[in-house]
Amino acid sequence: MPEHKLSKLQEAELAIFKEFVNICQNNNLTYYICGGSFLGAVRHKGFIPWDDDIDVAMPRPDFEKFLEIAPQFLSEDLYLSTYKLREDHITLVAMIINKHKDFTLNNSAKQVRTGAWVDILVIDGAPEPGIKRKIFGIKYMYYRMMNQFAHFDEIVNLNKQRPWYEKLAIRFAQVTKIEKRIDSVKIGDKFHKLLRSNPYETSRYVATFMGAAKMNEILPKEVYGEGVDYEYEGMIVKGPDMYDTYLTHFYGDYMTPPPIEQRDRHNVRGG
């Protein structure tokens, strides 16, 4: 077990994660702990001590099945949230959320009250390297940017260090109030249609395109593989087969923690 004491948010998220894992196990659904949560599993056998979320990923076919069955299995304190299911959903990532709004997000222009959550990313097929991937990437970045604009006040982290072109886009959104002119549901539908254009089942490359690395999320499918067991806060959970390849791709020297000033949180307050 990890030596650090879990925060209130981490404890609440771990409870949600346990329900998610049980649903997947009982219904033969494939999932992988991913991103920083997977790094935590390998390096800390649980949460990265300064991290405050849990990320999981599911192949597109398993994800679609999960959306169908989850509402009947989740406990009454939890609900499934997507851009299609709820008007107040502000990202393209599906989430399981606790109904009790015990926390406040402080990253954006508007503070957002929220319950603890677990993000569920989709693993989609990716185009082969070359011109098709470049064209796909242009469309992908457009839809992703438009969704950010549609929820600008709630979703855009104004404290994050960004390149000049992202700063210019943010300034444009602030001046024009473009979010009032965008239908976020239509943008989400077009985004997912694009992601489905490379079927997971027949693709050699896959990606969690909703992840922070954007087009750099693309990896050979065998990196995920069938999923192997890892310890996470006393649980045994599934993660990518090729942990070293995965973590080196995203984090480089992943066993060395970053300097204190680079240990980012989501700026969440409890209570």
C-alpha atoms as an extended CHARMM CRD file, in Angstrom:
* protein
*
       271  EXT
         1         1  MET       CA              0.0000000000        0.0000000000        0.0000000000  PROA      1               0.0000000000
         2         2  PRO       CA              1.1590000000        3.5890000000       -0.6220000000  PROA      2               0.0000000000
         3         3  GLU       CA              2.4560000000        5.4390000000        2.4090000000  PROA      3               0.0000000000
         4         4  HSD       CA              0.7840000000        8.8030000000        1.7530000000  PROA      4               0.0000000000
         5         5  LYS       CA             -2.5950000000        9.6320000000        3.2520000000  PROA      5               0.0000000000
         6         6  LEU       CA             -5.3480000000        9.9660000000        0.6670000000  PROA      6               0.0000000000
         7         7  SER       CA             -7.1330000000       13.2910000000        0.3690000000  PROA      7               0.0000000000
         8         8  LYS       CA            -10.9140000000       13.5430000000        0.6110000000  PROA      8               0.0000000000
         9         9  LEU       CA            -11.1230000000       13.8260000000       -3.1740000000  PROA      9               0.0000000000
        10        10  GLN       CA             -8.8350000000       10.8310000000       -3.7410000000  PROA      10              0.0000000000
        11        11  GLU       CA            -10.8900000000        8.6960000000       -1.3530000000  PROA      11              0.0000000000
        12        12  ALA       CA            -14.1220000000        9.6340000000       -3.1270000000  PROA      12              0.0000000000
        13        13  GLU       CA            -12.6120000000        8.9270000000       -6.5480000000  PROA      13              0.0000000000
        14        14  LEU       CA            -11.2490000000        5.5770000000       -5.4150000000  PROA      14              0.0000000000
        15        15  ALA       CA            -14.7650000000        4.5220000000       -4.3600000000  PROA      15              0.0000000000
        16        16  ILE       CA            -16.0560000000        5.4100000000       -7.8450000000  PROA      16              0.0000000000
        17        17  PHE       CA            -13.1640000000        3.5570000000       -9.4670000000  PROA      17              0.0000000000
        18        18  LYS       CA            -13.9760000000        0.4080000000       -7.4950000000  PROA      18              0.0000000000
        19        19  GLU       CA            -17.5540000000        0.4670000000       -8.8160000000  PROA      19              0.0000000000
        20        20  PHE       CA            -16.2970000000        0.9980000000      -12.3620000000  PROA      20              0.0000000000
        21        21  VAL       CA            -13.9010000000       -1.9510000000      -12.1100000000  PROA      21              0.0000000000
        22        22  ASN       CA            -16.6340000000       -4.2010000000      -10.7000000000  PROA      22              0.0000000000
        23        23  ILE       CA            -18.9820000000       -3.3480000000      -13.5500000000  PROA      23              0.0000000000
        24        24  CYS       CA            -16.2840000000       -4.0910000000      -16.1160000000  PROA      24              0.0000000000
        25        25  GLN       CA            -15.3010000000       -7.3680000000      -14.4810000000  PROA      25              0.0000000000
        26        26  ASN       CA            -18.8910000000       -8.5640000000      -14.1160000000  PROA      26              0.0000000000
        27        27  ASN       CA            -19.7150000000       -7.7590000000      -17.7360000000  PROA      27              0.0000000000
        28        28  ASN       CA            -16.4680000000       -8.8630000000      -19.4240000000  PROA      28              0.0000000000
        29        29  LEU       CA            -15.5660000000       -5.3360000000      -20.5320000000  PROA      29              0.0000000000
        30        30  THR       CA            -11.9830000000       -4.3720000000      -21.3120000000  PROA      30              0.0000000000
        31        31  TYR       CA            -10.5290000000       -1.3130000000      -19.5880000000  PROA      31              0.0000000000
        32        32  TYR       CA             -7.0820000000        0.0520000000      -18.7760000000  PROA      32              0.0000000000
        33        33  ILE       CA             -5.9890000000        2.4400000000      -16.0750000000  PROA      33              0.0000000000
        34        34  CYS       CA             -4.1780000000        5.1010000000      -18.0880000000  PROA      34              0.0000000000
        35        35  GLY       CA             -2.3090000000        8.4010000000      -18.1310000000  PROA      35              0.0000000000
        36        36  GLY       CA             -1.0870000000        9.7360000000      -14.8130000000  PROA      36              0.0000000000
        37        37  SER       CA             -3.1500000000        7.1310000000      -12.9740000000  PROA      37              0.0000000000
        38        38  PHE       CA             -1.2040000000        4.3680000000      -14.7190000000  PROA      38              0.0000000000
        39        39  LEU       CA              2.0420000000        6.1430000000      -13.8660000000  PROA      39              0.0000000000
        40        40  GLY       CA              0.8430000000        6.1800000000      -10.2650000000  PROA      40              0.0000000000
        41        41  ALA       CA              0.1250000000        2.4410000000      -10.3900000000  PROA      41              0.0000000000
        42        42  VAL       CA              3.6470000000        1.6580000000      -11.6370000000  PROA      42              0.0000000000
        43        43  ARG       CA              5.6130000000        4.1930000000       -9.5780000000  PROA      43              0.0000000000
        44        44  HSD       CA              3.5230000000        4.4590000000       -6.3960000000  PROA      44              0.0000000000
        45        45  LYS       CA              1.1420000000        1.4670000000       -6.5340000000  PROA      45              0.0000000000
        46        46  GLY       CA             -1.6730000000        3.9870000000       -6.2550000000  PROA      46              0.0000000000
        47        47  PHE       CA             -2.2910000000        7.7010000000       -6.6210000000  PROA      47              0.0000000000
        48        48  ILE       CA              0.6120000000        9.9440000000       -7.4330000000  PROA      48              0.0000000000
        49        49  PRO       CA              0.6080000000       11.7530000000       -4.0520000000  PROA      49              0.0000000000
        50        50  TRP       CA              0.0030000000       15.2000000000       -5.5920000000  PROA      50              0.0000000000
        51        51  ASP       CA             -2.4590000000       13.9950000000       -8.2510000000  PROA      51              0.0000000000
        52        52  ASP       CA             -6.1890000000       14.4100000000       -7.8460000000  PROA      52              0.0000000000
        53        53  ASP       CA             -7.9570000000       12.3520000000      -10.4980000000  PROA      53              0.0000000000
        54        54  ILE       CA             -8.3200000000        8.8400000000      -11.9000000000  PROA      54              0.0000000000
        55        55  ASP       CA             -8.2490000000        8.1930000000      -15.6540000000  PROA      55              0.0000000000
        56        56  VAL       CA             -9.3390000000        4.9750000000      -17.3320000000  PROA      56              0.0000000000
        57        57  ALA       CA             -9.6240000000        4.0680000000      -20.9980000000  PROA      57              0.0000000000
        58        58  MET       CA            -11.8040000000        1.5780000000      -22.8650000000  PROA      58              0.0000000000
        59        59  PRO       CA            -11.6710000000        0.3460000000      -26.4690000000  PROA      59              0.0000000000
        60        60  ARG       CA            -14.5300000000        1.9060000000      -28.4330000000  PROA      60              0.0000000000
        61        61  PRO       CA            -16.6770000000       -1.3010000000      -28.5580000000  PROA      61              0.0000000000
        62        62  ASP       CA            -16.3840000000       -1.8270000000      -24.7860000000  PROA      62              0.0000000000
        63        63  PHE       CA            -16.9990000000        1.8630000000      -24.1100000000  PROA      63              0.0000000000
        64        64  GLU       CA            -20.2310000000        1.8600000000      -26.1270000000  PROA      64              0.0000000000
        65        65  LYS       CA            -21.4180000000       -1.2180000000      -24.2290000000  PROA      65              0.0000000000
        66        66  PHE       CA            -20.5000000000        0.4260000000      -20.9190000000  PROA      66              0.0000000000
        67        67  LEU       CA            -22.6250000000        3.4660000000      -21.7680000000  PROA      67              0.0000000000
        68        68  GLU       CA            -25.5990000000        1.1410000000      -22.3230000000  PROA      68              0.0000000000
        69        69  ILE       CA            -25.3620000000       -0.8590000000      -19.1190000000  PROA      69              0.0000000000
        70        70  ALA       CA            -23.7060000000        1.4370000000      -16.5470000000  PROA      70              0.0000000000
        71        71  PRO       CA            -26.8560000000        3.3010000000      -15.4100000000  PROA      71              0.0000000000
        72        72  GLN       CA            -28.4450000000        0.0610000000      -14.1870000000  PROA      72              0.0000000000
        73        73  PHE       CA            -25.3730000000       -0.9300000000      -12.1450000000  PROA      73              0.0000000000
        74        74  LEU       CA            -24.1400000000        2.3410000000      -10.6280000000  PROA      74              0.0000000000
        75        75  SER       CA            -25.0820000000        3.0170000000       -7.0020000000  PROA      75              0.0000000000
        76        76  GLU       CA            -27.6400000000        5.7410000000       -6.3410000000  PROA      76              0.0000000000
        77        77  ASP       CA            -24.9600000000        8.2830000000       -5.3670000000  PROA      77              0.0000000000
        78        78  LEU       CA            -23.3290000000        8.0750000000       -8.8010000000  PROA      78              0.0000000000
        79        79  TYR       CA            -24.3600000000        8.9700000000      -12.3310000000  PROA      79              0.0000000000
        80        80  LEU       CA            -22.9300000000        8.6350000000      -15.8150000000  PROA      80              0.0000000000
        81        81  SER       CA            -22.3310000000       11.9510000000      -17.5630000000  PROA      81              0.0000000000
        82        82  THR       CA            -21.5980000000       12.6530000000      -21.2330000000  PROA      82              0.0000000000
        83        83  TYR       CA            -22.1550000000       15.6300000000      -23.5330000000  PROA      83              0.0000000000
        84        84  LYS       CA            -25.2270000000       13.7960000000      -24.9060000000  PROA      84              0.0000000000
        85        85  LEU       CA            -26.7630000000       12.9220000000      -21.5590000000  PROA      85              0.0000000000
        86        86  ARG       CA            -26.4720000000       16.2000000000      -19.6490000000  PROA      86              0.0000000000
        87        87  GLU       CA            -26.5460000000       19.8620000000      -20.6280000000  PROA      87              0.0000000000
        88        88  ASP       CA            -24.0790000000       20.7310000000      -17.8590000000  PROA      88              0.0000000000
        89        89  HSD       CA            -21.4320000000       18.2950000000      -19.1490000000  PROA      89              0.0000000000
        90        90  ILE       CA            -18.5540000000       20.4440000000      -20.3870000000  PROA      90              0.0000000000
        91        91  THR       CA            -15.9930000000       18.0300000000      -21.8570000000  PROA      91              0.0000000000
        92        92  LEU       CA            -15.8660000000       15.3860000000      -24.5990000000  PROA      92              0.0000000000
        93        93  VAL       CA            -14.7650000000       12.8140000000      -21.9990000000  PROA      93              0.0000000000
        94        94  ALA       CA            -17.3910000000       10.5830000000      -20.3740000000  PROA      94              0.0000000000
        95        95  MET       CA            -17.3800000000       10.6600000000      -16.5860000000  PROA      95              0.0000000000
        96        96  ILE       CA            -18.8140000000        8.8740000000      -13.5910000000  PROA      96              0.0000000000
        97        97  ILE       CA            -19.6640000000       11.5700000000      -11.0620000000  PROA      97              0.0000000000
        98        98  ASN       CA            -20.8000000000       11.5820000000       -7.4470000000  PROA      98              0.0000000000
        99        99  LYS       CA            -24.0590000000       13.5200000000       -7.0620000000  PROA      99              0.0000000000
       100       100  HSD       CA            -22.8240000000       15.3600000000       -3.9680000000  PROA      100             0.0000000000
       101       101  LYS       CA            -21.0620000000       18.5460000000       -5.0970000000  PROA      101             0.0000000000
       102       102  ASP       CA            -18.3350000000       18.6070000000       -2.4580000000  PROA      102             0.0000000000
       103       103  PHE       CA            -15.5890000000       20.1870000000       -4.5720000000  PROA      103             0.0000000000
       104       104  THR       CA            -14.9140000000       23.3460000000       -6.5860000000  PROA      104             0.0000000000
       105       105  LEU       CA            -12.8160000000       23.5700000000       -9.7600000000  PROA      105             0.0000000000
       106       106  ASN       CA            -10.7500000000       26.7790000000       -9.8010000000  PROA      106             0.0000000000
       107       107  ASN       CA             -8.8900000000       26.5520000000      -13.1180000000  PROA      107             0.0000000000
       108       108  SER       CA            -11.1840000000       28.5400000000      -15.3760000000  PROA      108             0.0000000000
       109       109  ALA       CA            -12.8690000000       31.9510000000      -15.4330000000  PROA      109             0.0000000000
       110       110  LYS       CA            -15.9790000000       30.4740000000      -13.7990000000  PROA      110             0.0000000000
       111       111  GLN       CA            -15.7020000000       28.3610000000      -10.6580000000  PROA      111             0.0000000000
       112       112  VAL       CA            -17.5480000000       25.0600000000      -11.0790000000  PROA      112             0.0000000000
       113       113  ARG       CA            -19.0430000000       23.0090000000       -8.2450000000  PROA      113             0.0000000000
       114       114  THR       CA            -18.6440000000       19.2880000000       -8.8130000000  PROA      114             0.0000000000
       115       115  GLY       CA            -18.7660000000       15.9120000000       -7.2090000000  PROA      115             0.0000000000
       116       116  ALA       CA            -15.8050000000       13.5490000000       -7.2620000000  PROA      116             0.0000000000
       117       117  TRP       CA            -15.3570000000       11.9670000000      -10.6810000000  PROA      117             0.0000000000
       118       118  VAL       CA            -13.5530000000        9.3760000000      -12.7640000000  PROA      118             0.0000000000
       119       119  ASP       CA            -12.7690000000       10.1390000000      -16.4280000000  PROA      119             0.0000000000
       120       120  ILE       CA            -13.4690000000        7.4320000000      -19.0190000000  PROA      120             0.0000000000
       121       121  LEU       CA            -11.4680000000        7.9610000000      -22.1940000000  PROA      121             0.0000000000
       122       122  VAL       CA            -12.1290000000        6.0420000000      -25.4100000000  PROA      122             0.0000000000
       123       123  ILE       CA             -9.4280000000        4.1180000000      -27.2420000000  PROA      123             0.0000000000
       124       124  ASP       CA            -10.1370000000        4.6130000000      -30.9480000000  PROA      124             0.0000000000
       125       125  GLY       CA             -8.3610000000        3.4610000000      -34.0610000000  PROA      125             0.0000000000
       126       126  ALA       CA             -5.8630000000        5.9050000000      -35.5530000000  PROA      126             0.0000000000
       127       127  PRO       CA             -4.8830000000        6.4050000000      -39.1980000000  PROA      127             0.0000000000
       128       128  GLU       CA             -1.6650000000        4.9320000000      -40.5290000000  PROA      128             0.0000000000
       129       129  PRO       CA              1.2830000000        7.3760000000      -40.6630000000  PROA      129             0.0000000000
       130       130  GLY       CA              1.2140000000        9.6680000000      -43.6890000000  PROA      130             0.0000000000
       131       131  ILE       CA             -1.1750000000       12.0630000000      -45.4010000000  PROA      131             0.0000000000
       132       132  LYS       CA             -4.3440000000       10.4410000000      -44.0080000000  PROA      132             0.0000000000
       133       133  ARG       CA             -3.0950000000       10.9530000000      -40.4610000000  PROA      133             0.0000000000
       134       134  LYS       CA             -2.2030000000       14.5820000000      -41.1890000000  PROA      134             0.0000000000
       135       135  ILE       CA             -5.6820000000       15.3080000000      -42.6120000000  PROA      135             0.0000000000
       136       136  PHE       CA             -7.2900000000       13.4980000000      -39.6960000000  PROA      136             0.0000000000
       137       137  GLY       CA             -5.1710000000       15.5630000000      -37.2950000000  PROA      137             0.0000000000
       138       138  ILE       CA             -6.3490000000       18.8660000000      -38.7730000000  PROA      138             0.0000000000
       139       139  LYS       CA            -10.0180000000       17.8870000000      -38.4370000000  PROA      139             0.0000000000
       140       140  TYR       CA             -9.4070000000       16.5020000000      -34.9580000000  PROA      140             0.0000000000
       141       141  MET       CA             -7.7460000000       19.6660000000      -33.6690000000  PROA      141             0.0000000000
       142       142  TYR       CA            -10.5310000000       21.8040000000      -35.1590000000  PROA      142             0.0000000000
       143       143  TYR       CA            -13.3200000000       19.9220000000      -33.3740000000  PROA      143             0.0000000000
       144       144  ARG       CA            -11.3600000000       19.7880000000      -30.1440000000  PROA      144             0.0000000000
       145       145  MET       CA            -10.7720000000       23.5470000000      -30.2760000000  PROA      145             0.0000000000
       146       146  MET       CA            -14.4430000000       24.2340000000      -31.0360000000  PROA      146             0.0000000000
       147       147  ASN       CA            -15.5150000000       22.2260000000      -28.0020000000  PROA      147             0.0000000000
       148       148  GLN       CA            -13.1200000000       24.2530000000      -25.8600000000  PROA      148             0.0000000000
       149       149  PHE       CA            -14.6690000000       27.4310000000      -27.2370000000  PROA      149             0.0000000000
       150       150  ALA       CA            -18.2060000000       26.1170000000      -26.6070000000  PROA      150             0.0000000000
       151       151  HSD       CA            -17.4410000000       25.7940000000      -22.8760000000  PROA      151             0.0000000000
       152       152  PHE       CA            -14.7920000000       28.4760000000      -22.6060000000  PROA      152             0.0000000000
       153       153  ASP       CA            -15.6600000000       29.8950000000      -19.1790000000  PROA      153             0.0000000000
       154       154  GLU       CA            -15.9330000000       26.4550000000      -17.5480000000  PROA      154             0.0000000000
       155       155  ILE       CA            -13.2330000000       24.4010000000      -19.2500000000  PROA      155             0.0000000000
       156       156  VAL       CA            -10.2720000000       26.5320000000      -20.3340000000  PROA      156             0.0000000000
       157       157  ASN       CA             -7.4850000000       26.6060000000      -17.7590000000  PROA      157             0.0000000000
       158       158  LEU       CA             -6.3360000000       30.2290000000      -17.7040000000  PROA      158             0.0000000000
       159       159  ASN       CA             -3.4370000000       29.4040000000      -15.3600000000  PROA      159             0.0000000000
       160       160  LYS       CA             -1.7450000000       26.9360000000      -17.7180000000  PROA      160             0.0000000000
       161       161  GLN       CA              1.4450000000       27.8460000000      -19.5770000000  PROA      161             0.0000000000
       162       162  ARG       CA              0.6680000000       27.8230000000      -23.3250000000  PROA      162             0.0000000000
       163       163  PRO       CA              2.3550000000       28.5460000000      -26.6760000000  PROA      163             0.0000000000
       164       164  TRP       CA              1.6240000000       31.9050000000      -28.3080000000  PROA      164             0.0000000000
       165       165  TYR       CA             -0.9530000000       30.5550000000      -30.7730000000  PROA      165             0.0000000000
       166       166  GLU       CA             -3.0580000000       29.0440000000      -27.9610000000  PROA      166             0.0000000000
       167       167  LYS       CA             -2.8700000000       32.3340000000      -26.0650000000  PROA      167             0.0000000000
       168       168  LEU       CA             -4.0530000000       34.1230000000      -29.2140000000  PROA      168             0.0000000000
       169       169  ALA       CA             -7.0000000000       31.7090000000      -29.5840000000  PROA      169             0.0000000000
       170       170  ILE       CA             -7.9620000000       32.2140000000      -25.9400000000  PROA      170             0.0000000000
       171       171  ARG       CA             -7.8480000000       35.9840000000      -26.3410000000  PROA      171             0.0000000000
       172       172  PHE       CA            -10.0440000000       35.6770000000      -29.4390000000  PROA      172             0.0000000000
       173       173  ALA       CA            -12.5950000000       33.6390000000      -27.4820000000  PROA      173             0.0000000000
       174       174  GLN       CA            -12.6000000000       36.1350000000      -24.6060000000  PROA      174             0.0000000000
       175       175  VAL       CA            -13.2230000000       39.0970000000      -26.8840000000  PROA      175             0.0000000000
       176       176  THR       CA            -15.8260000000       37.5300000000      -29.1980000000  PROA      176             0.0000000000
       177       177  LYS       CA            -17.7330000000       35.4570000000      -26.5830000000  PROA      177             0.0000000000
       178       178  ILE       CA            -17.7740000000       32.7530000000      -29.2300000000  PROA      178             0.0000000000
       179       179  GLU       CA            -19.1220000000       30.1330000000      -26.8350000000  PROA      179             0.0000000000
       180       180  LYS       CA            -22.6120000000       31.6280000000      -27.1840000000  PROA      180             0.0000000000
       181       181  ARG       CA            -22.6530000000       30.8220000000      -30.9190000000  PROA      181             0.0000000000
       182       182  ILE       CA            -21.5480000000       27.1670000000      -30.7930000000  PROA      182             0.0000000000
       183       183  ASP       CA            -23.7890000000       24.0910000000      -30.4320000000  PROA      183             0.0000000000
       184       184  SER       CA            -21.6350000000       21.8380000000      -28.2610000000  PROA      184             0.0000000000
       185       185  VAL       CA            -23.7520000000       18.7330000000      -28.8990000000  PROA      185             0.0000000000
       186       186  LYS       CA            -23.3230000000       19.0400000000      -32.6770000000  PROA      186             0.0000000000
       187       187  ILE       CA            -19.5910000000       19.5510000000      -32.2140000000  PROA      187             0.0000000000
       188       188  GLY       CA            -19.4290000000       16.4680000000      -30.0010000000  PROA      188             0.0000000000
       189       189  ASP       CA            -21.3340000000       14.3850000000      -32.5430000000  PROA      189             0.0000000000
       190       190  LYS       CA            -18.9780000000       15.4090000000      -35.3520000000  PROA      190             0.0000000000
       191       191  PHE       CA            -15.9510000000       14.7770000000      -33.1530000000  PROA      191             0.0000000000
       192       192  HSD       CA            -17.0320000000       11.2240000000      -32.3020000000  PROA      192             0.0000000000
       193       193  LYS       CA            -17.9800000000       10.5280000000      -35.9160000000  PROA      193             0.0000000000
       194       194  LEU       CA            -14.4240000000       11.4540000000      -36.8730000000  PROA      194             0.0000000000
       195       195  LEU       CA            -12.9760000000        9.2010000000      -34.1690000000  PROA      195             0.0000000000
       196       196  ARG       CA            -15.1180000000        6.2690000000      -35.3290000000  PROA      196             0.0000000000
       197       197  SER       CA            -13.8570000000        6.6730000000      -38.9090000000  PROA      197             0.0000000000
       198       198  ASN       CA            -10.8930000000        4.4100000000      -38.0810000000  PROA      198             0.0000000000
       199       199  PRO       CA            -12.4700000000        1.2740000000      -36.5690000000  PROA      199             0.0000000000
       200       200  TYR       CA            -10.7090000000        0.0800000000      -33.4520000000  PROA      200             0.0000000000
       201       201  GLU       CA            -11.0180000000       -3.5680000000      -34.4280000000  PROA      201             0.0000000000
       202       202  THR       CA             -9.0410000000       -3.2450000000      -37.6860000000  PROA      202             0.0000000000
       203       203  SER       CA             -6.5640000000       -0.4980000000      -36.7860000000  PROA      203             0.0000000000
       204       204  ARG       CA             -2.8640000000       -1.1510000000      -36.1460000000  PROA      204             0.0000000000
       205       205  TYR       CA             -2.5740000000        2.1330000000      -34.2610000000  PROA      205             0.0000000000
       206       206  VAL       CA             -4.8740000000        3.3930000000      -31.5150000000  PROA      206             0.0000000000
       207       207  ALA       CA             -5.1530000000        6.4560000000      -29.2890000000  PROA      207             0.0000000000
       208       208  THR       CA             -7.0540000000        8.0290000000      -26.4220000000  PROA      208             0.0000000000
       209       209  PHE       CA             -7.7130000000       11.1110000000      -28.5260000000  PROA      209             0.0000000000
       210       210  MET       CA             -9.3870000000       12.9190000000      -25.6370000000  PROA      210             0.0000000000
       211       211  GLY       CA             -6.1370000000       12.8110000000      -23.6780000000  PROA      211             0.0000000000
       212       212  ALA       CA             -3.8710000000       15.7710000000      -22.9980000000  PROA      212             0.0000000000
       213       213  ALA       CA             -1.2200000000       14.7000000000      -25.5350000000  PROA      213             0.0000000000
       214       214  LYS       CA             -3.6610000000       15.0970000000      -28.4560000000  PROA      214             0.0000000000
       215       215  MET       CA             -2.2190000000       13.4950000000      -31.6220000000  PROA      215             0.0000000000
       216       216  ASN       CA              0.7850000000       12.3120000000      -29.6250000000  PROA      216             0.0000000000
       217       217  GLU       CA             -1.5790000000        9.8710000000      -27.8720000000  PROA      217             0.0000000000
       218       218  ILE       CA             -1.1810000000        7.5120000000      -30.8660000000  PROA      218             0.0000000000
       219       219  LEU       CA              0.5090000000        4.1900000000      -30.0830000000  PROA      219             0.0000000000
       220       220  PRO       CA              0.7000000000        0.7370000000      -31.6940000000  PROA      220             0.0000000000
       221       221  LYS       CA             -2.2570000000       -1.3340000000      -30.5070000000  PROA      221             0.0000000000
       222       222  GLU       CA              0.0060000000       -3.9820000000      -28.9810000000  PROA      222             0.0000000000
       223       223  VAL       CA              1.1790000000       -1.4770000000      -26.3620000000  PROA      223             0.0000000000
       224       224  TYR       CA             -2.2590000000       -1.8290000000      -24.7290000000  PROA      224             0.0000000000
       225       225  GLY       CA             -2.5710000000       -5.5210000000      -25.5660000000  PROA      225             0.0000000000
       226       226  GLU       CA             -5.0130000000       -7.6270000000      -23.5530000000  PROA      226             0.0000000000
       227       227  GLY       CA             -4.2610000000       -5.8030000000      -20.3080000000  PROA      227             0.0000000000
       228       228  VAL       CA             -2.2070000000       -7.0540000000      -17.3670000000  PROA      228             0.0000000000
       229       229  ASP       CA             -2.5860000000       -6.7110000000      -13.5930000000  PROA      229             0.0000000000
       230       230  TYR       CA             -1.1860000000       -3.8150000000      -11.5620000000  PROA      230             0.0000000000
       231       231  GLU       CA             -1.6760000000       -2.8150000000       -7.9360000000  PROA      231             0.0000000000
       232       232  TYR       CA             -3.5160000000        0.4260000000       -7.2530000000  PROA      232             0.0000000000
       233       233  GLU       CA             -4.3370000000        1.4590000000       -3.6700000000  PROA      233             0.0000000000
       234       234  GLY       CA             -4.7050000000       -2.1920000000       -2.6380000000  PROA      234             0.0000000000
       235       235  MET       CA             -6.7670000000       -3.1100000000       -5.7020000000  PROA      235             0.0000000000
       236       236  ILE       CA             -5.6570000000       -5.2520000000       -8.6340000000  PROA      236             0.0000000000
       237       237  VAL       CA             -6.5450000000       -3.4100000000      -11.8410000000  PROA      237             0.0000000000
       238       238  LYS       CA             -5.8470000000       -3.7370000000      -15.5480000000  PROA      238             0.0000000000
       239       239  GLY       CA             -3.3080000000       -1.5920000000      -17.3570000000  PROA      239             0.0000000000
       240       240  PRO       CA             -1.4410000000       -1.6330000000      -20.6910000000  PROA      240             0.0000000000
       241       241  ASP       CA              0.7130000000       -4.6870000000      -21.4210000000  PROA      241             0.0000000000
       242       242  MET       CA              3.8410000000       -2.7310000000      -22.3830000000  PROA      242             0.0000000000
       243       243  TYR       CA              4.1040000000       -0.4100000000      -19.3890000000  PROA      243             0.0000000000
       244       244  ASP       CA              7.6340000000        0.7830000000      -20.1260000000  PROA      244             0.0000000000
       245       245  THR       CA              6.8470000000        1.6730000000      -23.7460000000  PROA      245             0.0000000000
       246       246  TYR       CA              3.6390000000        3.4470000000      -22.7000000000  PROA      246             0.0000000000
       247       247  LEU       CA              5.1080000000        5.4450000000      -19.8430000000  PROA      247             0.0000000000
       248       248  THR       CA              8.3200000000        6.3550000000      -21.6550000000  PROA      248             0.0000000000
       249       249  HSD       CA              6.2490000000        7.6380000000      -24.5840000000  PROA      249             0.0000000000
       250       250  PHE       CA              4.2910000000       10.0240000000      -22.3610000000  PROA      250             0.0000000000
       251       251  TYR       CA              6.6590000000       10.8130000000      -19.4900000000  PROA      251             0.0000000000
       252       252  GLY       CA             10.2330000000       10.0240000000      -20.5170000000  PROA      252             0.0000000000
       253       253  ASP       CA             12.1380000000        9.1310000000      -17.3140000000  PROA      253             0.0000000000
       254       254  TYR       CA              8.9040000000        8.1900000000      -15.6000000000  PROA      254             0.0000000000
       255       255  MET       CA             10.4270000000        6.7350000000      -12.4220000000  PROA      255             0.0000000000
       256       256  THR       CA             11.9280000000       10.1050000000      -11.4700000000  PROA      256             0.0000000000
       257       257  PRO       CA              9.2960000000       12.4370000000       -9.9540000000  PROA      257             0.0000000000
       258       258  PRO       CA              9.1730000000       15.9670000000      -11.4090000000  PROA      258             0.0000000000
       259       259  PRO       CA             10.3590000000       19.0260000000       -9.4690000000  PROA      259             0.0000000000
       260       260  ILE       CA              7.9080000000       20.2790000000       -6.8570000000  PROA      260             0.0000000000
       261       261  GLU       CA              6.9150000000       23.3190000000       -8.9640000000  PROA      261             0.0000000000
       262       262  GLN       CA              5.8140000000       20.9990000000      -11.8010000000  PROA      262             0.0000000000
       263       263  ARG       CA              3.5660000000       18.7720000000       -9.6890000000  PROA      263             0.0000000000
       264       264  ASP       CA              0.2750000000       19.9200000000      -11.1350000000  PROA      264             0.0000000000
       265       265  ARG       CA             -3.1880000000       19.4470000000       -9.6840000000  PROA      265             0.0000000000
       266       266  HSD       CA             -6.5420000000       20.4210000000      -11.1660000000  PROA      266             0.0000000000
       267       267  ASN       CA             -6.8820000000       23.2490000000       -8.6140000000  PROA      267             0.0000000000
       268       268  VAL       CA             -9.7280000000       21.5520000000       -6.7600000000  PROA      268             0.0000000000
       269       269  ARG       CA            -10.9870000000       22.7350000000       -3.3950000000  PROA      269             0.0000000000
       270       270  GLY       CA            -12.9680000000       20.4460000000       -1.1020000000  PROA      270             0.0000000000
       271       271  GLY       CA            -15.9170000000       21.2620000000        1.1000000000  PROA      271             0.0000000000
